[in-house]
Amino acid sequence: MEALVLITLVLASASPRRREILSGLGLSFKVIPSTIDEQMAQSLPPGEMVEQLALCKAESVARSCKYSLVIGADTVVVLDGEVLGKPADRREAYAMLERLQGRTHQVYSGLALVETDKSGQICRRSVRHRITRVHMRPMNPDEIEWYIDTNEPMDKAGSYGIQGLGSFWVAGIDGCYTNVVGLSVPLLYEMARDMGHSLIDFTES
């Protein structure tokens, strides 16, 4: 029996990883990247920061969407209480990887759902975050240089991608894998359910 779904699912992110997660679930959705300034919440604790940025992203896109459920997300890597964002250059990527190697860090991903009605007004919001601990294997200088040469670290928080070549040095995780990639699927399901929606209804089959 085919579900009758009128509401549109919207991803407020240009991240190819988040797009791949939703596509891999077979969900039907639109992509409208947010253009907010991500520096606006840098002074907040990591959990509050990713929640505020995720919500701001979702709300900024929701203002142009009618009868939609807009997903906003933000991810940071935290080591010794310090937030590690995306590297500005090769030197910064090397410094981050050198610090992370052989140690355990935390990945915080904030997730926001913003619902709009048929007139385009925001009618409901939900925002939460999850934390996953990531245990990294030791990396020698040659391995770090090789990894940076692949260019994979340059657009990723913490300078590595767990879903790519960076997985060579991930010894294990405690928590949600997709949270490390950038969007926790279990959390998305729970939040949508709590707002009265089922992700199943957004599948293309």
mmCIF file with all atom_site columns, C-alpha atoms in Angstrom:
data_model
loop_
_atom_site.group_PDB
_atom_site.id
_atom_site.type_symbol
_atom_site.label_atom_id
_atom_site.label_alt_id
_atom_site.label_comp_id
_atom_site.label_asym_id
_atom_site.label_entity_id
_atom_site.label_seq_id
_atom_site.pdbx_PDB_ins_code
_atom_site.Cartn_x
_atom_site.Cartn_y
_atom_site.Cartn_z
_atom_site.occupancy
_atom_site.B_iso_or_equiv
_atom_site.pdbx_formal_charge
_atom_site.auth_seq_id
_atom_site.auth_comp_id
_atom_site.auth_asym_id
_atom_site.auth_atom_id
_atom_site.pdbx_PDB_model_num
ATOM 1   C CA . MET A 1 1   ? 0.000  0.000  0.000  1.00 0.00 ? 1   MET A CA 1
ATOM 2   C CA . GLU A 1 2   ? 1.504  3.338  -1.046 1.00 0.00 ? 2   GLU A CA 1
ATOM 3   C CA . ALA A 1 3   ? 1.714  6.015  1.645  1.00 0.00 ? 3   ALA A CA 1
ATOM 4   C CA . LEU A 1 4   ? 0.090  9.347  0.861  1.00 0.00 ? 4   LEU A CA 1
ATOM 5   C CA . VAL A 1 5   ? 2.696  11.892 1.846  1.00 0.00 ? 5   VAL A CA 1
ATOM 6   C CA . LEU A 1 6   ? 2.243  15.547 0.984  1.00 0.00 ? 6   LEU A CA 1
ATOM 7   C CA . ILE A 1 7   ? 4.884  17.055 3.248  1.00 0.00 ? 7   ILE A CA 1
ATOM 8   C CA . THR A 1 8   ? 8.334  17.504 1.672  1.00 0.00 ? 8   THR A CA 1
ATOM 9   C CA . LEU A 1 9   ? 11.557 16.380 3.338  1.00 0.00 ? 9   LEU A CA 1
ATOM 10  C CA . VAL A 1 10  ? 14.332 18.965 2.902  1.00 0.00 ? 10  VAL A CA 1
ATOM 11  C CA . LEU A 1 11  ? 18.027 18.687 3.747  1.00 0.00 ? 11  LEU A CA 1
ATOM 12  C CA . ALA A 1 12  ? 19.470 22.099 4.661  1.00 0.00 ? 12  ALA A CA 1
ATOM 13  C CA . SER A 1 13  ? 23.048 21.079 3.926  1.00 0.00 ? 13  SER A CA 1
ATOM 14  C CA . ALA A 1 14  ? 25.478 20.906 1.020  1.00 0.00 ? 14  ALA A CA 1
ATOM 15  C CA . SER A 1 15  ? 27.368 18.038 2.686  1.00 0.00 ? 15  SER A CA 1
ATOM 16  C CA . PRO A 1 16  ? 27.760 15.102 0.280  1.00 0.00 ? 16  PRO A CA 1
ATOM 17  C CA . ARG A 1 17  ? 28.049 12.744 3.267  1.00 0.00 ? 17  ARG A CA 1
ATOM 18  C CA . ARG A 1 18  ? 24.662 13.759 4.674  1.00 0.00 ? 18  ARG A CA 1
ATOM 19  C CA . ARG A 1 19  ? 23.116 13.510 1.228  1.00 0.00 ? 19  ARG A CA 1
ATOM 20  C CA . GLU A 1 20  ? 24.565 10.007 0.820  1.00 0.00 ? 20  GLU A CA 1
ATOM 21  C CA . ILE A 1 21  ? 23.155 8.939  4.198  1.00 0.00 ? 21  ILE A CA 1
ATOM 22  C CA . LEU A 1 22  ? 19.606 9.993  3.265  1.00 0.00 ? 22  LEU A CA 1
ATOM 23  C CA . SER A 1 23  ? 19.907 8.591  -0.264 1.00 0.00 ? 23  SER A CA 1
ATOM 24  C CA . GLY A 1 24  ? 21.199 5.317  1.129  1.00 0.00 ? 24  GLY A CA 1
ATOM 25  C CA . LEU A 1 25  ? 18.031 5.040  3.200  1.00 0.00 ? 25  LEU A CA 1
ATOM 26  C CA . GLY A 1 26  ? 15.940 5.365  0.043  1.00 0.00 ? 26  GLY A CA 1
ATOM 27  C CA . LEU A 1 27  ? 14.374 8.623  1.217  1.00 0.00 ? 27  LEU A CA 1
ATOM 28  C CA . SER A 1 28  ? 12.839 11.139 -1.169 1.00 0.00 ? 28  SER A CA 1
ATOM 29  C CA . PHE A 1 29  ? 14.139 14.619 -0.293 1.00 0.00 ? 29  PHE A CA 1
ATOM 30  C CA . LYS A 1 30  ? 15.205 17.995 -1.642 1.00 0.00 ? 30  LYS A CA 1
ATOM 31  C CA . VAL A 1 31  ? 18.559 19.649 -0.963 1.00 0.00 ? 31  VAL A CA 1
ATOM 32  C CA . ILE A 1 32  ? 18.589 23.380 -0.162 1.00 0.00 ? 32  ILE A CA 1
ATOM 33  C CA . PRO A 1 33  ? 21.963 24.314 1.381  1.00 0.00 ? 33  PRO A CA 1
ATOM 34  C CA . SER A 1 34  ? 21.984 26.815 4.228  1.00 0.00 ? 34  SER A CA 1
ATOM 35  C CA . THR A 1 35  ? 24.221 29.874 3.948  1.00 0.00 ? 35  THR A CA 1
ATOM 36  C CA . ILE A 1 36  ? 24.434 30.885 7.619  1.00 0.00 ? 36  ILE A CA 1
ATOM 37  C CA . ASP A 1 37  ? 27.677 31.994 9.247  1.00 0.00 ? 37  ASP A CA 1
ATOM 38  C CA . GLU A 1 38  ? 28.976 28.928 11.108 1.00 0.00 ? 38  GLU A CA 1
ATOM 39  C CA . GLN A 1 39  ? 31.281 31.061 13.276 1.00 0.00 ? 39  GLN A CA 1
ATOM 40  C CA . MET A 1 40  ? 28.316 32.497 15.153 1.00 0.00 ? 40  MET A CA 1
ATOM 41  C CA . ALA A 1 41  ? 28.245 29.827 17.888 1.00 0.00 ? 41  ALA A CA 1
ATOM 42  C CA . GLN A 1 42  ? 31.952 29.083 18.347 1.00 0.00 ? 42  GLN A CA 1
ATOM 43  C CA . SER A 1 43  ? 32.019 30.328 21.955 1.00 0.00 ? 43  SER A CA 1
ATOM 44  C CA . LEU A 1 44  ? 29.405 27.827 23.153 1.00 0.00 ? 44  LEU A CA 1
ATOM 45  C CA . PRO A 1 45  ? 30.093 24.371 24.667 1.00 0.00 ? 45  PRO A CA 1
ATOM 46  C CA . PRO A 1 46  ? 30.216 21.691 21.905 1.00 0.00 ? 46  PRO A CA 1
ATOM 47  C CA . GLY A 1 47  ? 26.751 20.240 22.514 1.00 0.00 ? 47  GLY A CA 1
ATOM 48  C CA . GLU A 1 48  ? 25.059 23.651 22.557 1.00 0.00 ? 48  GLU A CA 1
ATOM 49  C CA . MET A 1 49  ? 27.107 24.805 19.589 1.00 0.00 ? 49  MET A CA 1
ATOM 50  C CA . VAL A 1 50  ? 26.106 21.975 17.244 1.00 0.00 ? 50  VAL A CA 1
ATOM 51  C CA . GLU A 1 51  ? 22.470 22.244 18.327 1.00 0.00 ? 51  GLU A CA 1
ATOM 52  C CA . GLN A 1 52  ? 22.339 25.999 17.726 1.00 0.00 ? 52  GLN A CA 1
ATOM 53  C CA . LEU A 1 53  ? 24.039 25.743 14.338 1.00 0.00 ? 53  LEU A CA 1
ATOM 54  C CA . ALA A 1 54  ? 21.824 22.846 13.251 1.00 0.00 ? 54  ALA A CA 1
ATOM 55  C CA . LEU A 1 55  ? 18.709 24.799 14.251 1.00 0.00 ? 55  LEU A CA 1
ATOM 56  C CA . CYS A 1 56  ? 19.861 28.008 12.553 1.00 0.00 ? 56  CYS A CA 1
ATOM 57  C CA . LYS A 1 57  ? 20.590 26.093 9.351  1.00 0.00 ? 57  LYS A CA 1
ATOM 58  C CA . ALA A 1 58  ? 17.181 24.412 9.373  1.00 0.00 ? 58  ALA A CA 1
ATOM 59  C CA . GLU A 1 59  ? 15.294 27.633 10.188 1.00 0.00 ? 59  GLU A CA 1
ATOM 60  C CA . SER A 1 60  ? 17.088 29.681 7.528  1.00 0.00 ? 60  SER A CA 1
ATOM 61  C CA . VAL A 1 61  ? 16.034 27.198 4.841  1.00 0.00 ? 61  VAL A CA 1
ATOM 62  C CA . ALA A 1 62  ? 12.561 26.575 6.305  1.00 0.00 ? 62  ALA A CA 1
ATOM 63  C CA . ARG A 1 63  ? 11.613 30.216 5.729  1.00 0.00 ? 63  ARG A CA 1
ATOM 64  C CA . SER A 1 64  ? 11.490 29.510 1.990  1.00 0.00 ? 64  SER A CA 1
ATOM 65  C CA . CYS A 1 65  ? 9.672  26.153 2.233  1.00 0.00 ? 65  CYS A CA 1
ATOM 66  C CA . LYS A 1 66  ? 5.961  25.420 2.469  1.00 0.00 ? 66  LYS A CA 1
ATOM 67  C CA . TYR A 1 67  ? 4.618  22.286 4.152  1.00 0.00 ? 67  TYR A CA 1
ATOM 68  C CA . SER A 1 68  ? 8.072  20.825 4.698  1.00 0.00 ? 68  SER A CA 1
ATOM 69  C CA . LEU A 1 69  ? 10.143 19.001 7.290  1.00 0.00 ? 69  LEU A CA 1
ATOM 70  C CA . VAL A 1 70  ? 13.592 20.591 7.138  1.00 0.00 ? 70  VAL A CA 1
ATOM 71  C CA . ILE A 1 71  ? 16.693 18.819 8.463  1.00 0.00 ? 71  ILE A CA 1
ATOM 72  C CA . GLY A 1 72  ? 19.605 20.866 9.797  1.00 0.00 ? 72  GLY A CA 1
ATOM 73  C CA . ALA A 1 73  ? 22.814 19.288 11.051 1.00 0.00 ? 73  ALA A CA 1
ATOM 74  C CA . ASP A 1 74  ? 26.233 20.268 12.329 1.00 0.00 ? 74  ASP A CA 1
ATOM 75  C CA . THR A 1 75  ? 29.237 18.170 13.380 1.00 0.00 ? 75  THR A CA 1
ATOM 76  C CA . VAL A 1 76  ? 32.417 18.924 15.316 1.00 0.00 ? 76  VAL A CA 1
ATOM 77  C CA . VAL A 1 77  ? 35.351 16.896 16.619 1.00 0.00 ? 77  VAL A CA 1
ATOM 78  C CA . VAL A 1 78  ? 36.410 17.548 20.216 1.00 0.00 ? 78  VAL A CA 1
ATOM 79  C CA . LEU A 1 79  ? 39.760 16.622 21.774 1.00 0.00 ? 79  LEU A CA 1
ATOM 80  C CA . ASP A 1 80  ? 40.656 17.583 25.348 1.00 0.00 ? 80  ASP A CA 1
ATOM 81  C CA . GLY A 1 81  ? 37.682 19.948 25.368 1.00 0.00 ? 81  GLY A CA 1
ATOM 82  C CA . GLU A 1 82  ? 38.862 21.796 22.248 1.00 0.00 ? 82  GLU A CA 1
ATOM 83  C CA . VAL A 1 83  ? 36.734 21.928 19.118 1.00 0.00 ? 83  VAL A CA 1
ATOM 84  C CA . LEU A 1 84  ? 38.545 20.894 15.939 1.00 0.00 ? 84  LEU A CA 1
ATOM 85  C CA . GLY A 1 85  ? 36.794 22.151 12.830 1.00 0.00 ? 85  GLY A CA 1
ATOM 86  C CA . LYS A 1 86  ? 37.736 21.784 9.183  1.00 0.00 ? 86  LYS A CA 1
ATOM 87  C CA . PRO A 1 87  ? 41.427 22.464 8.438  1.00 0.00 ? 87  PRO A CA 1
ATOM 88  C CA . ALA A 1 88  ? 42.266 25.754 6.777  1.00 0.00 ? 88  ALA A CA 1
ATOM 89  C CA . ASP A 1 89  ? 45.286 24.305 5.005  1.00 0.00 ? 89  ASP A CA 1
ATOM 90  C CA . ARG A 1 90  ? 47.653 21.344 4.807  1.00 0.00 ? 90  ARG A CA 1
ATOM 91  C CA . ARG A 1 91  ? 49.648 22.453 7.839  1.00 0.00 ? 91  ARG A CA 1
ATOM 92  C CA . GLU A 1 92  ? 46.537 22.626 10.016 1.00 0.00 ? 92  GLU A CA 1
ATOM 93  C CA . ALA A 1 93  ? 45.364 19.219 8.772  1.00 0.00 ? 93  ALA A CA 1
ATOM 94  C CA . TYR A 1 94  ? 48.724 17.710 9.725  1.00 0.00 ? 94  TYR A CA 1
ATOM 95  C CA . ALA A 1 95  ? 48.589 19.269 13.194 1.00 0.00 ? 95  ALA A CA 1
ATOM 96  C CA . MET A 1 96  ? 45.074 17.913 13.817 1.00 0.00 ? 96  MET A CA 1
ATOM 97  C CA . LEU A 1 97  ? 45.891 14.394 12.675 1.00 0.00 ? 97  LEU A CA 1
ATOM 98  C CA . GLU A 1 98  ? 49.091 14.398 14.735 1.00 0.00 ? 98  GLU A CA 1
ATOM 99  C CA . ARG A 1 99  ? 47.055 15.301 17.817 1.00 0.00 ? 99  ARG A CA 1
ATOM 100 C CA . LEU A 1 100 ? 44.295 12.749 17.145 1.00 0.00 ? 100 LEU A CA 1
ATOM 101 C CA . GLN A 1 101 ? 46.526 9.777  16.334 1.00 0.00 ? 101 GLN A CA 1
ATOM 102 C CA . GLY A 1 102 ? 46.704 7.112  19.022 1.00 0.00 ? 102 GLY A CA 1
ATOM 103 C CA . ARG A 1 103 ? 44.058 8.838  21.145 1.00 0.00 ? 103 ARG A CA 1
ATOM 104 C CA . THR A 1 104 ? 40.313 8.932  21.770 1.00 0.00 ? 104 THR A CA 1
ATOM 105 C CA . HIS A 1 105 ? 38.196 11.943 20.845 1.00 0.00 ? 105 HIS A CA 1
ATOM 106 C CA . GLN A 1 106 ? 34.494 12.812 20.741 1.00 0.00 ? 106 GLN A CA 1
ATOM 107 C CA . VAL A 1 107 ? 32.320 13.642 17.750 1.00 0.00 ? 107 VAL A CA 1
ATOM 108 C CA . TYR A 1 108 ? 29.305 15.851 18.465 1.00 0.00 ? 108 TYR A CA 1
ATOM 109 C CA . SER A 1 109 ? 26.563 16.020 15.833 1.00 0.00 ? 109 SER A CA 1
ATOM 110 C CA . GLY A 1 110 ? 23.593 18.315 16.312 1.00 0.00 ? 110 GLY A CA 1
ATOM 111 C CA . LEU A 1 111 ? 20.315 17.599 14.533 1.00 0.00 ? 111 LEU A CA 1
ATOM 112 C CA . ALA A 1 112 ? 17.343 19.928 14.087 1.00 0.00 ? 112 ALA A CA 1
ATOM 113 C CA . LEU A 1 113 ? 13.940 19.324 12.517 1.00 0.00 ? 113 LEU A CA 1
ATOM 114 C CA . VAL A 1 114 ? 11.856 22.341 11.595 1.00 0.00 ? 114 VAL A CA 1
ATOM 115 C CA . GLU A 1 115 ? 8.324  21.871 10.251 1.00 0.00 ? 115 GLU A CA 1
ATOM 116 C CA . THR A 1 116 ? 6.450  24.433 8.197  1.00 0.00 ? 116 THR A CA 1
ATOM 117 C CA . ASP A 1 117 ? 2.740  24.553 7.421  1.00 0.00 ? 117 ASP A CA 1
ATOM 118 C CA . LYS A 1 118 ? 0.998  25.089 4.083  1.00 0.00 ? 118 LYS A CA 1
ATOM 119 C CA . SER A 1 119 ? 1.466  28.854 4.338  1.00 0.00 ? 119 SER A CA 1
ATOM 120 C CA . GLY A 1 120 ? 5.217  28.494 4.917  1.00 0.00 ? 120 GLY A CA 1
ATOM 121 C CA . GLN A 1 121 ? 5.120  29.416 8.614  1.00 0.00 ? 121 GLN A CA 1
ATOM 122 C CA . ILE A 1 122 ? 7.314  27.510 11.053 1.00 0.00 ? 122 ILE A CA 1
ATOM 123 C CA . CYS A 1 123 ? 4.971  25.559 13.297 1.00 0.00 ? 123 CYS A CA 1
ATOM 124 C CA . ARG A 1 124 ? 7.234  23.114 15.164 1.00 0.00 ? 124 ARG A CA 1
ATOM 125 C CA . ARG A 1 125 ? 10.899 22.664 16.040 1.00 0.00 ? 125 ARG A CA 1
ATOM 126 C CA . SER A 1 126 ? 12.976 19.917 17.595 1.00 0.00 ? 126 SER A CA 1
ATOM 127 C CA . VAL A 1 127 ? 16.718 19.951 18.259 1.00 0.00 ? 127 VAL A CA 1
ATOM 128 C CA . ARG A 1 128 ? 19.045 17.421 19.902 1.00 0.00 ? 128 ARG A CA 1
ATOM 129 C CA . HIS A 1 129 ? 22.591 16.097 19.648 1.00 0.00 ? 129 HIS A CA 1
ATOM 130 C CA . ARG A 1 130 ? 24.532 12.889 20.086 1.00 0.00 ? 130 ARG A CA 1
ATOM 131 C CA . ILE A 1 131 ? 28.114 12.126 21.056 1.00 0.00 ? 131 ILE A CA 1
ATOM 132 C CA . THR A 1 132 ? 30.241 9.280  19.701 1.00 0.00 ? 132 THR A CA 1
ATOM 133 C CA . ARG A 1 133 ? 33.688 8.388  21.041 1.00 0.00 ? 133 ARG A CA 1
ATOM 134 C CA . VAL A 1 134 ? 36.239 7.511  18.359 1.00 0.00 ? 134 VAL A CA 1
ATOM 135 C CA . HIS A 1 135 ? 39.451 5.598  19.112 1.00 0.00 ? 135 HIS A CA 1
ATOM 136 C CA . MET A 1 136 ? 42.264 6.329  16.656 1.00 0.00 ? 136 MET A CA 1
ATOM 137 C CA . ARG A 1 137 ? 45.232 4.091  15.869 1.00 0.00 ? 137 ARG A CA 1
ATOM 138 C CA . PRO A 1 138 ? 48.735 5.587  15.924 1.00 0.00 ? 138 PRO A CA 1
ATOM 139 C CA . MET A 1 139 ? 49.833 7.267  12.663 1.00 0.00 ? 139 MET A CA 1
ATOM 140 C CA . ASN A 1 140 ? 53.445 7.910  11.687 1.00 0.00 ? 140 ASN A CA 1
ATOM 141 C CA . PRO A 1 141 ? 54.491 11.100 9.840  1.00 0.00 ? 141 PRO A CA 1
ATOM 142 C CA . ASP A 1 142 ? 54.651 9.353  6.464  1.00 0.00 ? 142 ASP A CA 1
ATOM 143 C CA . GLU A 1 143 ? 51.091 8.046  6.887  1.00 0.00 ? 143 GLU A CA 1
ATOM 144 C CA . ILE A 1 144 ? 49.829 11.500 7.827  1.00 0.00 ? 144 ILE A CA 1
ATOM 145 C CA . GLU A 1 145 ? 51.525 13.046 4.779  1.00 0.00 ? 145 GLU A CA 1
ATOM 146 C CA . TRP A 1 146 ? 50.135 10.320 2.511  1.00 0.00 ? 146 TRP A CA 1
ATOM 147 C CA . TYR A 1 147 ? 46.624 10.791 3.850  1.00 0.00 ? 147 TYR A CA 1
ATOM 148 C CA . ILE A 1 148 ? 46.724 14.551 3.375  1.00 0.00 ? 148 ILE A CA 1
ATOM 149 C CA . ASP A 1 149 ? 47.976 13.984 -0.196 1.00 0.00 ? 149 ASP A CA 1
ATOM 150 C CA . THR A 1 150 ? 44.691 12.183 -0.939 1.00 0.00 ? 150 THR A CA 1
ATOM 151 C CA . ASN A 1 151 ? 42.912 15.493 -0.159 1.00 0.00 ? 151 ASN A CA 1
ATOM 152 C CA . GLU A 1 152 ? 40.263 13.625 1.867  1.00 0.00 ? 152 GLU A CA 1
ATOM 153 C CA . PRO A 1 153 ? 40.972 15.491 5.131  1.00 0.00 ? 153 PRO A CA 1
ATOM 154 C CA . MET A 1 154 ? 40.564 18.995 3.731  1.00 0.00 ? 154 MET A CA 1
ATOM 155 C CA . ASP A 1 155 ? 36.778 19.427 4.000  1.00 0.00 ? 155 ASP A CA 1
ATOM 156 C CA . LYS A 1 156 ? 36.155 17.399 7.147  1.00 0.00 ? 156 LYS A CA 1
ATOM 157 C CA . ALA A 1 157 ? 35.936 18.264 10.832 1.00 0.00 ? 157 ALA A CA 1
ATOM 158 C CA . GLY A 1 158 ? 39.004 16.885 12.571 1.00 0.00 ? 158 GLY A CA 1
ATOM 159 C CA . SER A 1 159 ? 40.723 16.328 9.199  1.00 0.00 ? 159 SER A CA 1
ATOM 160 C CA . TYR A 1 160 ? 39.545 12.748 8.651  1.00 0.00 ? 160 TYR A CA 1
ATOM 161 C CA . GLY A 1 161 ? 36.638 10.838 7.166  1.00 0.00 ? 161 GLY A CA 1
ATOM 162 C CA . ILE A 1 162 ? 35.529 7.658  8.924  1.00 0.00 ? 162 ILE A CA 1
ATOM 163 C CA . GLN A 1 163 ? 33.568 6.604  5.836  1.00 0.00 ? 163 GLN A CA 1
ATOM 164 C CA . GLY A 1 164 ? 36.654 6.842  3.603  1.00 0.00 ? 164 GLY A CA 1
ATOM 165 C CA . LEU A 1 165 ? 40.400 6.293  3.796  1.00 0.00 ? 165 LEU A CA 1
ATOM 166 C CA . GLY A 1 166 ? 40.390 7.705  7.314  1.00 0.00 ? 166 GLY A CA 1
ATOM 167 C CA . SER A 1 167 ? 38.879 4.419  8.455  1.00 0.00 ? 167 SER A CA 1
ATOM 168 C CA . PHE A 1 168 ? 42.378 2.886  8.165  1.00 0.00 ? 168 PHE A CA 1
ATOM 169 C CA . TRP A 1 169 ? 43.215 4.550  11.471 1.00 0.00 ? 169 TRP A CA 1
ATOM 170 C CA . VAL A 1 170 ? 39.915 4.175  13.331 1.00 0.00 ? 170 VAL A CA 1
ATOM 171 C CA . ALA A 1 171 ? 40.404 1.389  15.871 1.00 0.00 ? 171 ALA A CA 1
ATOM 172 C CA . GLY A 1 172 ? 36.800 1.501  17.053 1.00 0.00 ? 172 GLY A CA 1
ATOM 173 C CA . ILE A 1 173 ? 33.910 3.665  18.171 1.00 0.00 ? 173 ILE A CA 1
ATOM 174 C CA . ASP A 1 174 ? 31.552 3.870  21.129 1.00 0.00 ? 174 ASP A CA 1
ATOM 175 C CA . GLY A 1 175 ? 28.194 5.062  19.879 1.00 0.00 ? 175 GLY A CA 1
ATOM 176 C CA . CYS A 1 176 ? 26.485 5.816  16.582 1.00 0.00 ? 176 CYS A CA 1
ATOM 177 C CA . TYR A 1 177 ? 28.540 5.429  13.376 1.00 0.00 ? 177 TYR A CA 1
ATOM 178 C CA . THR A 1 178 ? 26.382 7.737  11.229 1.00 0.00 ? 178 THR A CA 1
ATOM 179 C CA . ASN A 1 179 ? 26.746 10.369 13.940 1.00 0.00 ? 179 ASN A CA 1
ATOM 180 C CA . VAL A 1 180 ? 30.472 10.471 13.110 1.00 0.00 ? 180 VAL A CA 1
ATOM 181 C CA . VAL A 1 181 ? 29.707 10.752 9.392  1.00 0.00 ? 181 VAL A CA 1
ATOM 182 C CA . GLY A 1 182 ? 27.543 13.780 10.141 1.00 0.00 ? 182 GLY A CA 1
ATOM 183 C CA . LEU A 1 183 ? 23.913 12.775 10.693 1.00 0.00 ? 183 LEU A CA 1
ATOM 184 C CA . SER A 1 184 ? 22.732 10.204 13.234 1.00 0.00 ? 184 SER A CA 1
ATOM 185 C CA . VAL A 1 185 ? 20.101 8.034  11.546 1.00 0.00 ? 185 VAL A CA 1
ATOM 186 C CA . PRO A 1 186 ? 18.684 6.612  14.810 1.00 0.00 ? 186 PRO A CA 1
ATOM 187 C CA . LEU A 1 187 ? 18.358 10.123 16.229 1.00 0.00 ? 187 LEU A CA 1
ATOM 188 C CA . LEU A 1 188 ? 16.704 11.394 13.038 1.00 0.00 ? 188 LEU A CA 1
ATOM 189 C CA . TYR A 1 189 ? 14.190 8.535  13.210 1.00 0.00 ? 189 TYR A CA 1
ATOM 190 C CA . GLU A 1 190 ? 13.401 9.216  16.881 1.00 0.00 ? 190 GLU A CA 1
ATOM 191 C CA . MET A 1 191 ? 12.976 12.955 16.389 1.00 0.00 ? 191 MET A CA 1
ATOM 192 C CA . ALA A 1 192 ? 10.752 12.555 13.337 1.00 0.00 ? 192 ALA A CA 1
ATOM 193 C CA . ARG A 1 193 ? 8.635  9.983  15.194 1.00 0.00 ? 193 ARG A CA 1
ATOM 194 C CA . ASP A 1 194 ? 8.268  12.295 18.191 1.00 0.00 ? 194 ASP A CA 1
ATOM 195 C CA . MET A 1 195 ? 6.946  14.989 15.818 1.00 0.00 ? 195 MET A CA 1
ATOM 196 C CA . GLY A 1 196 ? 4.377  12.565 14.408 1.00 0.00 ? 196 GLY A CA 1
ATOM 197 C CA . HIS A 1 197 ? 6.244  11.560 11.241 1.00 0.00 ? 197 HIS A CA 1
ATOM 198 C CA . SER A 1 198 ? 7.712  8.249  10.127 1.00 0.00 ? 198 SER A CA 1
ATOM 199 C CA . LEU A 1 199 ? 10.796 8.137  7.911  1.00 0.00 ? 199 LEU A CA 1
ATOM 200 C CA . ILE A 1 200 ? 9.194  5.127  6.265  1.00 0.00 ? 200 ILE A CA 1
ATOM 201 C CA . ASP A 1 201 ? 6.614  7.454  4.726  1.00 0.00 ? 201 ASP A CA 1
ATOM 202 C CA . PHE A 1 202 ? 9.401  9.383  2.976  1.00 0.00 ? 202 PHE A CA 1
ATOM 203 C CA . THR A 1 203 ? 10.868 6.347  1.239  1.00 0.00 ? 203 THR A CA 1
ATOM 204 C CA . GLU A 1 204 ? 10.581 6.221  -2.540 1.00 0.00 ? 204 GLU A CA 1
ATOM 205 C CA . SER A 1 205 ? 9.353  2.625  -2.688 1.00 0.00 ? 205 SER A CA 1
#
